[in-house]
PDB file of C-alpha atoms in Angstrom:
ATOM      1  CA  MET A   1     -16.475   8.212 -31.644  1.00 70.00           C
ATOM      2  CA  THR A   2     -13.078   9.243 -30.307  1.00 85.00           C
ATOM      3  CA  LEU A   3     -12.576  10.651 -26.793  1.00 92.00           C
ATOM      4  CA  ARG A   4      -9.577  11.851 -24.929  1.00 93.00           C
ATOM      5  CA  VAL A   5      -8.782  11.318 -21.226  1.00 94.00           C
ATOM      6  CA  ARG A   6      -6.184  12.893 -19.169  1.00 94.00           C
ATOM      7  CA  ILE A   7      -4.298  10.814 -16.614  1.00 95.00           C
ATOM      8  CA  LYS A   8      -2.596  12.594 -13.620  1.00 95.00           C
ATOM      9  CA  TYR A   9      -0.082  10.288 -11.919  1.00 96.00           C
ATOM     10  CA  SER A  10       2.609  10.558  -9.478  1.00 95.00           C
ATOM     11  CA  LYS A  11       6.108   9.057  -9.887  1.00 94.00           C
ATOM     12  CA  ARG A  12       7.908   8.004  -6.748  1.00 93.00           C
ATOM     13  CA  TYR A  13      10.765   5.576  -5.890  1.00 90.00           C
ATOM     14  CA  PRO A  14      11.481   2.858  -7.140  1.00 92.00           C
ATOM     15  CA  ALA A  15       9.708   4.006 -10.453  1.00 93.00           C
ATOM     16  CA  THR A  16      12.036   6.973 -10.527  1.00 92.00           C
ATOM     17  CA  LEU A  17      14.643   4.441 -11.616  1.00 92.00           C
ATOM     18  CA  ILE A  18      13.095   3.885 -14.927  1.00 93.00           C
ATOM     19  CA  GLY A  19      13.143   6.410 -17.806  1.00 92.00           C
ATOM     20  CA  HIS A  20      10.375   8.178 -19.592  1.00 94.00           C
ATOM     21  CA  LEU A  21       9.987   5.905 -22.540  1.00 94.00           C
ATOM     22  CA  ASP A  22       9.965   2.880 -20.197  1.00 95.00           C
ATOM     23  CA  THR A  23       7.378   4.588 -17.970  1.00 96.00           C
ATOM     24  CA  MET A  24       5.142   5.286 -21.143  1.00 96.00           C
ATOM     25  CA  GLY A  25       5.507   1.491 -21.873  1.00 95.00           C
ATOM     26  CA  VAL A  26       4.464   0.454 -18.412  1.00 96.00           C
ATOM     27  CA  PHE A  27       1.414   2.887 -18.804  1.00 96.00           C
ATOM     28  CA  GLN A  28       0.561   1.325 -22.369  1.00 96.00           C
ATOM     29  CA  ARG A  29       0.766  -2.330 -21.022  1.00 96.00           C
ATOM     30  CA  GLY A  30      -1.277  -1.404 -17.876  1.00 95.00           C
ATOM     31  CA  MET A  31      -4.108   0.121 -20.162  1.00 96.00           C
ATOM     32  CA  ARG A  32      -4.121  -3.081 -22.463  1.00 95.00           C
ATOM     33  CA  MET A  33      -4.162  -5.303 -19.487  1.00 95.00           C
ATOM     34  CA  ALA A  34      -7.046  -3.293 -17.843  1.00 94.00           C
ATOM     35  CA  GLY A  35      -9.067  -3.619 -21.181  1.00 94.00           C
ATOM     36  CA  TRP A  36      -9.198   0.092 -22.064  1.00 95.00           C
ATOM     37  CA  PRO A  37     -10.677   0.718 -25.410  1.00 95.00           C
ATOM     38  CA  LEU A  38      -7.473   2.307 -26.922  1.00 96.00           C
ATOM     39  CA  GLU A  39      -7.434   4.206 -30.132  1.00 95.00           C
ATOM     40  CA  PHE A  40      -4.432   3.415 -32.348  1.00 95.00           C
ATOM     41  CA  THR A  41      -2.649   5.152 -35.131  1.00 94.00           C
ATOM     42  CA  ARG A  42      -3.271   4.060 -38.549  1.00 93.00           C
ATOM     43  CA  GLY A  43      -0.473   2.650 -40.823  1.00 90.00           C
ATOM     44  CA  PHE A  44       1.899  -0.185 -40.887  1.00 95.00           C
ATOM     45  CA  ASN A  45       2.964  -0.089 -37.420  1.00 95.00           C
ATOM     46  CA  PRO A  46      -0.128   1.016 -35.164  1.00 94.00           C
ATOM     47  CA  ARG A  47       0.629   2.640 -31.963  1.00 95.00           C
ATOM     48  CA  ILE A  48      -1.498   3.768 -29.122  1.00 95.00           C
ATOM     49  CA  LYS A  49      -2.562   7.464 -29.458  1.00 94.00           C
ATOM     50  CA  LEU A  50      -0.989   8.989 -26.274  1.00 93.00           C
ATOM     51  CA  SER A  51       1.096  12.067 -25.387  1.00 93.00           C
ATOM     52  CA  SER A  52       2.740  13.017 -22.218  1.00 92.00           C
ATOM     53  CA  GLY A  53       4.102  16.041 -20.459  1.00 87.00           C
ATOM     54  CA  PRO A  54       7.861  16.914 -20.489  1.00 88.00           C
ATOM     55  CA  PRO A  55      10.072  13.959 -19.483  1.00 90.00           C
ATOM     56  CA  LEU A  56      11.373  13.541 -15.914  1.00 88.00           C
ATOM     57  CA  SER A  57      15.049  13.115 -15.587  1.00 85.00           C
ATOM     58  CA  LEU A  58      16.176   9.726 -14.230  1.00 87.00           C
ATOM     59  CA  GLY A  59      15.907   9.609 -10.532  1.00 85.00           C
ATOM     60  CA  VAL A  60      13.486  12.457 -10.222  1.00 86.00           C
ATOM     61  CA  SER A  61      10.112  12.035  -8.324  1.00 89.00           C
ATOM     62  CA  SER A  62       6.895  14.025  -9.213  1.00 91.00           C
ATOM     63  CA  ASN A  63       3.566  14.493  -7.588  1.00 90.00           C
ATOM     64  CA  ALA A  64       1.916  15.624 -10.927  1.00 90.00           C
ATOM     65  CA  GLU A  65       2.639  14.093 -14.263  1.00 93.00           C
ATOM     66  CA  TYR A  66       0.109  13.969 -17.104  1.00 93.00           C
ATOM     67  CA  LEU A  67      -0.696  11.832 -19.956  1.00 94.00           C
ATOM     68  CA  ASP A  68      -3.295  12.275 -22.550  1.00 94.00           C
ATOM     69  CA  VAL A  69      -4.889   8.982 -24.266  1.00 95.00           C
ATOM     70  CA  ALA A  70      -7.371   8.509 -27.069  1.00 94.00           C
ATOM     71  CA  LEU A  71     -10.206   6.129 -26.543  1.00 95.00           C
ATOM     72  CA  ARG A  72     -12.442   4.560 -29.069  1.00 94.00           C
ATOM     73  CA  ARG A  73     -15.457   4.795 -26.678  1.00 93.00           C
ATOM     74  CA  ARG A  74     -16.266   5.558 -22.882  1.00 91.00           C
ATOM     75  CA  MET A  75     -15.378   3.086 -20.326  1.00 89.00           C
ATOM     76  CA  SER A  76     -16.645   2.073 -16.937  1.00 86.00           C
ATOM     77  CA  ALA A  77     -15.068   3.438 -13.705  1.00 85.00           C
ATOM     78  CA  TYR A  78     -14.332  -0.327 -13.114  1.00 88.00           C
ATOM     79  CA  ARG A  79     -11.763  -0.284 -15.973  1.00 88.00           C
ATOM     80  CA  SER A  80     -10.237   3.009 -14.805  1.00 86.00           C
ATOM     81  CA  GLY A  81      -9.831   1.290 -11.352  1.00 88.00           C
ATOM     82  CA  LEU A  82      -8.101  -1.656 -12.944  1.00 93.00           C
ATOM     83  CA  LEU A  83      -5.151   0.570 -14.359  1.00 93.00           C
ATOM     84  CA  LYS A  84      -4.231   1.390 -10.850  1.00 91.00           C
ATOM     85  CA  GLU A  85      -3.713  -2.305 -10.022  1.00 92.00           C
ATOM     86  CA  LYS A  86      -1.688  -2.968 -13.106  1.00 93.00           C
ATOM     87  CA  LEU A  87       1.097  -0.409 -12.685  1.00 95.00           C
ATOM     88  CA  ILE A  88       4.437  -1.018 -11.091  1.00 94.00           C
ATOM     89  CA  GLU A  89       5.280  -0.027  -7.490  1.00 95.00           C
ATOM     90  CA  GLY A  90       5.944   3.865  -7.462  1.00 95.00           C
ATOM     91  CA  LEU A  91       3.508   4.704 -10.210  1.00 96.00           C
ATOM     92  CA  GLU A  92       0.149   5.925  -8.736  1.00 95.00           C
ATOM     93  CA  VAL A  93      -2.789   7.335 -10.551  1.00 95.00           C
ATOM     94  CA  VAL A  94      -4.087  10.329  -8.964  1.00 94.00           C
ATOM     95  CA  ASP A  95      -6.934  11.320 -11.340  1.00 94.00           C
ATOM     96  CA  ILE A  96      -8.534  10.275 -14.691  1.00 93.00           C
ATOM     97  CA  SER A  97     -10.622  12.976 -16.350  1.00 92.00           C
ATOM     98  CA  GLU A  98     -12.272  13.278 -19.680  1.00 92.00           C
ATOM     99  CA  ILE A  99     -11.151  16.259 -21.832  1.00 92.00           C
ATOM    100  CA  GLU A 100     -12.796  17.979 -24.899  1.00 88.00           C
ATOM    101  CA  LYS A 101     -11.737  16.773 -28.285  1.00 80.00           C
ATOM    102  CA  ASP A 102     -10.550  20.401 -29.215  1.00 84.00           C
ATOM    103  CA  ASP A 103      -8.686  20.951 -25.858  1.00 87.00           C
ATOM    104  CA  PRO A 104      -4.944  21.814 -26.250  1.00 88.00           C
ATOM    105  CA  GLY A 105      -2.486  19.029 -25.772  1.00 85.00           C
ATOM    106  CA  ILE A 106      -0.665  18.531 -22.354  1.00 85.00           C
ATOM    107  CA  ASN A 107       2.536  20.096 -23.843  1.00 81.00           C
ATOM    108  CA  THR A 108       0.689  23.239 -24.782  1.00 83.00           C
ATOM    109  CA  ILE A 109      -0.833  23.598 -21.313  1.00 84.00           C
ATOM    110  CA  ILE A 110       2.265  23.046 -19.271  1.00 80.00           C
ATOM    111  CA  SER A 111       4.260  26.522 -19.174  1.00 73.00           C
ATOM    112  CA  GLY A 112       6.765  25.674 -16.424  1.00 73.00           C
ATOM    113  CA  PHE A 113       7.665  23.509 -13.355  1.00 74.00           C
ATOM    114  CA  ASP A 114       9.508  23.772 -10.166  1.00 74.00           C
ATOM    115  CA  TYR A 115      12.190  21.542  -8.685  1.00 70.00           C
ATOM    116  CA  GLN A 116      12.606  20.803  -4.996  1.00 69.00           C
ATOM    117  CA  VAL A 117      16.165  19.501  -4.607  1.00 62.00           C
ATOM    118  CA  ILE A 118      16.907  17.859  -1.171  1.00 62.00           C
ATOM    119  CA  GLY A 119      20.504  18.030  -0.063  1.00 57.00           C
ATOM    120  CA  GLU A 120      23.177  20.408   1.473  1.00 54.00           C
ATOM    121  CA  VAL A 121      23.775  23.601  -0.448  1.00 47.00           C
ATOM    122  CA  LEU A 122      27.413  24.002  -1.478  1.00 43.00           C
ATOM    123  CA  GLU A 123      29.119  26.828   0.407  1.00 45.00           C
ATOM    124  CA  LYS A 124      30.011  28.679  -2.931  1.00 43.00           C
ATOM    125  CA  ASN A 125      26.400  29.018  -3.642  1.00 49.00           C
ATOM    126  CA  PRO A 126      24.730  30.788  -0.648  1.00 47.00           C
ATOM    127  CA  PRO A 127      20.979  31.180  -0.456  1.00 47.00           C
ATOM    128  CA  PHE A 128      19.414  33.632  -2.928  1.00 41.00           C
ATOM    129  CA  SER A 129      22.433  33.138  -5.165  1.00 39.00           C
ATOM    130  CA  LYS A 130      21.742  33.194  -8.952  1.00 40.00           C
ATOM    131  CA  CYS A 131      23.097  30.682 -11.504  1.00 43.00           C
ATOM    132  CA  SER A 132      22.936  31.347 -15.212  1.00 44.00           C
ATOM    133  CA  LEU A 133      22.495  28.160 -17.394  1.00 45.00           C
ATOM    134  CA  ARG A 134      23.042  28.972 -21.153  1.00 45.00           C
ATOM    135  CA  GLU A 135      20.976  27.049 -23.730  1.00 47.00           C
ATOM    136  CA  LYS A 136      20.486  27.211 -27.558  1.00 45.00           C
ATOM    137  CA  ASP A 137      17.219  29.275 -27.222  1.00 50.00           C
ATOM    138  CA  GLY A 138      18.598  31.809 -24.742  1.00 50.00           C
ATOM    139  CA  GLU A 139      19.420  32.167 -20.961  1.00 48.00           C
ATOM    140  CA  ILE A 140      17.652  30.410 -18.170  1.00 48.00           C
ATOM    141  CA  PHE A 141      18.072  31.500 -14.600  1.00 48.00           C
ATOM    142  CA  VAL A 142      17.766  29.500 -11.565  1.00 50.00           C
ATOM    143  CA  ARG A 143      17.609  31.099  -8.055  1.00 48.00           C
ATOM    144  CA  VAL A 144      17.573  29.290  -4.708  1.00 44.00           C
ATOM    145  CA  MET A 145      14.525  30.643  -3.216  1.00 45.00           C
ATOM    146  CA  LYS A 146      14.903  29.567   0.325  1.00 45.00           C
ATOM    147  CA  VAL A 147      17.082  27.305   2.448  1.00 49.00           C
ATOM    148  CA  ASP A 148      15.256  25.361   5.309  1.00 50.00           C
ATOM    149  CA  GLY A 149      17.574  22.898   6.841  1.00 48.00           C
ATOM    150  CA  ASN A 150      18.595  20.709   4.099  1.00 47.00           C
ATOM    151  CA  ILE A 151      15.954  21.513   1.724  1.00 45.00           C
ATOM    152  CA  ALA A 152      16.238  24.193  -0.826  1.00 49.00           C
ATOM    153  CA  ASN A 153      13.684  25.157  -3.477  1.00 48.00           C
ATOM    154  CA  PRO A 154      15.102  26.275  -6.586  1.00 48.00           C
ATOM    155  CA  SER A 155      12.691  27.817  -9.187  1.00 45.00           C
ATOM    156  CA  LYS A 156      13.078  28.870 -12.667  1.00 40.00           C
ATOM    157  CA  VAL A 157      12.879  32.639 -13.058  1.00 38.00           C
ATOM    158  CA  SER A 158      12.556  32.907 -16.834  1.00 39.00           C
ATOM    159  CA  GLY A 159      12.490  30.400 -19.917  1.00 40.00           C
ATOM    160  CA  LEU A 160      11.413  26.720 -19.819  1.00 36.00           C
ATOM    161  CA  LYS A 161      13.402  24.698 -22.218  1.00 43.00           C
ATOM    162  CA  GLY A 162      16.802  23.277 -21.017  1.00 46.00           C
ATOM    163  CA  CYS A 163      16.153  23.887 -17.286  1.00 49.00           C
ATOM    164  CA  SER A 164      17.025  20.242 -16.581  1.00 54.00           C
ATOM    165  CA  TYR A 165      17.412  18.655 -13.117  1.00 54.00           C
ATOM    166  CA  LYS A 166      21.062  17.489 -13.865  1.00 55.00           C
ATOM    167  CA  LYS A 167      22.102  21.238 -14.308  1.00 54.00           C
ATOM    168  CA  ILE A 168      20.273  22.401 -11.283  1.00 54.00           C
ATOM    169  CA  LYS A 169      21.701  19.509  -9.211  1.00 55.00           C
ATOM    170  CA  THR A 170      25.141  20.939  -9.890  1.00 55.00           C
ATOM    171  CA  LEU A 171      24.170  23.774  -7.370  1.00 50.00           C
ATOM    172  CA  PHE A 172      24.081  21.057  -4.717  1.00 50.00           C
ATOM    173  CA  VAL A 173      26.193  18.403  -2.995  1.00 43.00           C
ATOM    174  CA  ASP A 174      25.702  14.938  -4.355  1.00 42.00           C
TER     175      ASP A 174
END
């Protein structure tokens, strides 16, 4: 009996300084150390069956990142709580919930995301300016929605792929 769980977690400093694959490795080690009944792929090199949402760029923090994991059987709340203790500083499990076997994967569910960039806006890009970022699959627009002191909230107006933090960051002072 295989079941799936969805882990919602936050990523804050200093965990923002490790990349996406290393973050997945931290979760895999944490789940093994906590004694989770993990489901593995078949074949010569078995791996934990897990999938994650789109990767965060290096240095970016998040309040809501998601990870789907396949388990061989149900586990106790105690084992769920153990994972929280096994993670590195900056990674915090917010919620763990069981999902149906036929529910769509995490990459299917996520339809967009917003960035909040903290820094001074360059004079050449006043509030409500539009910046076009060209990608292979079309054009993506980023608009600075509001400027409040040193906090600006850019959001993607259309498209999803290619709207990276690095490209949005070019609108702001380092």
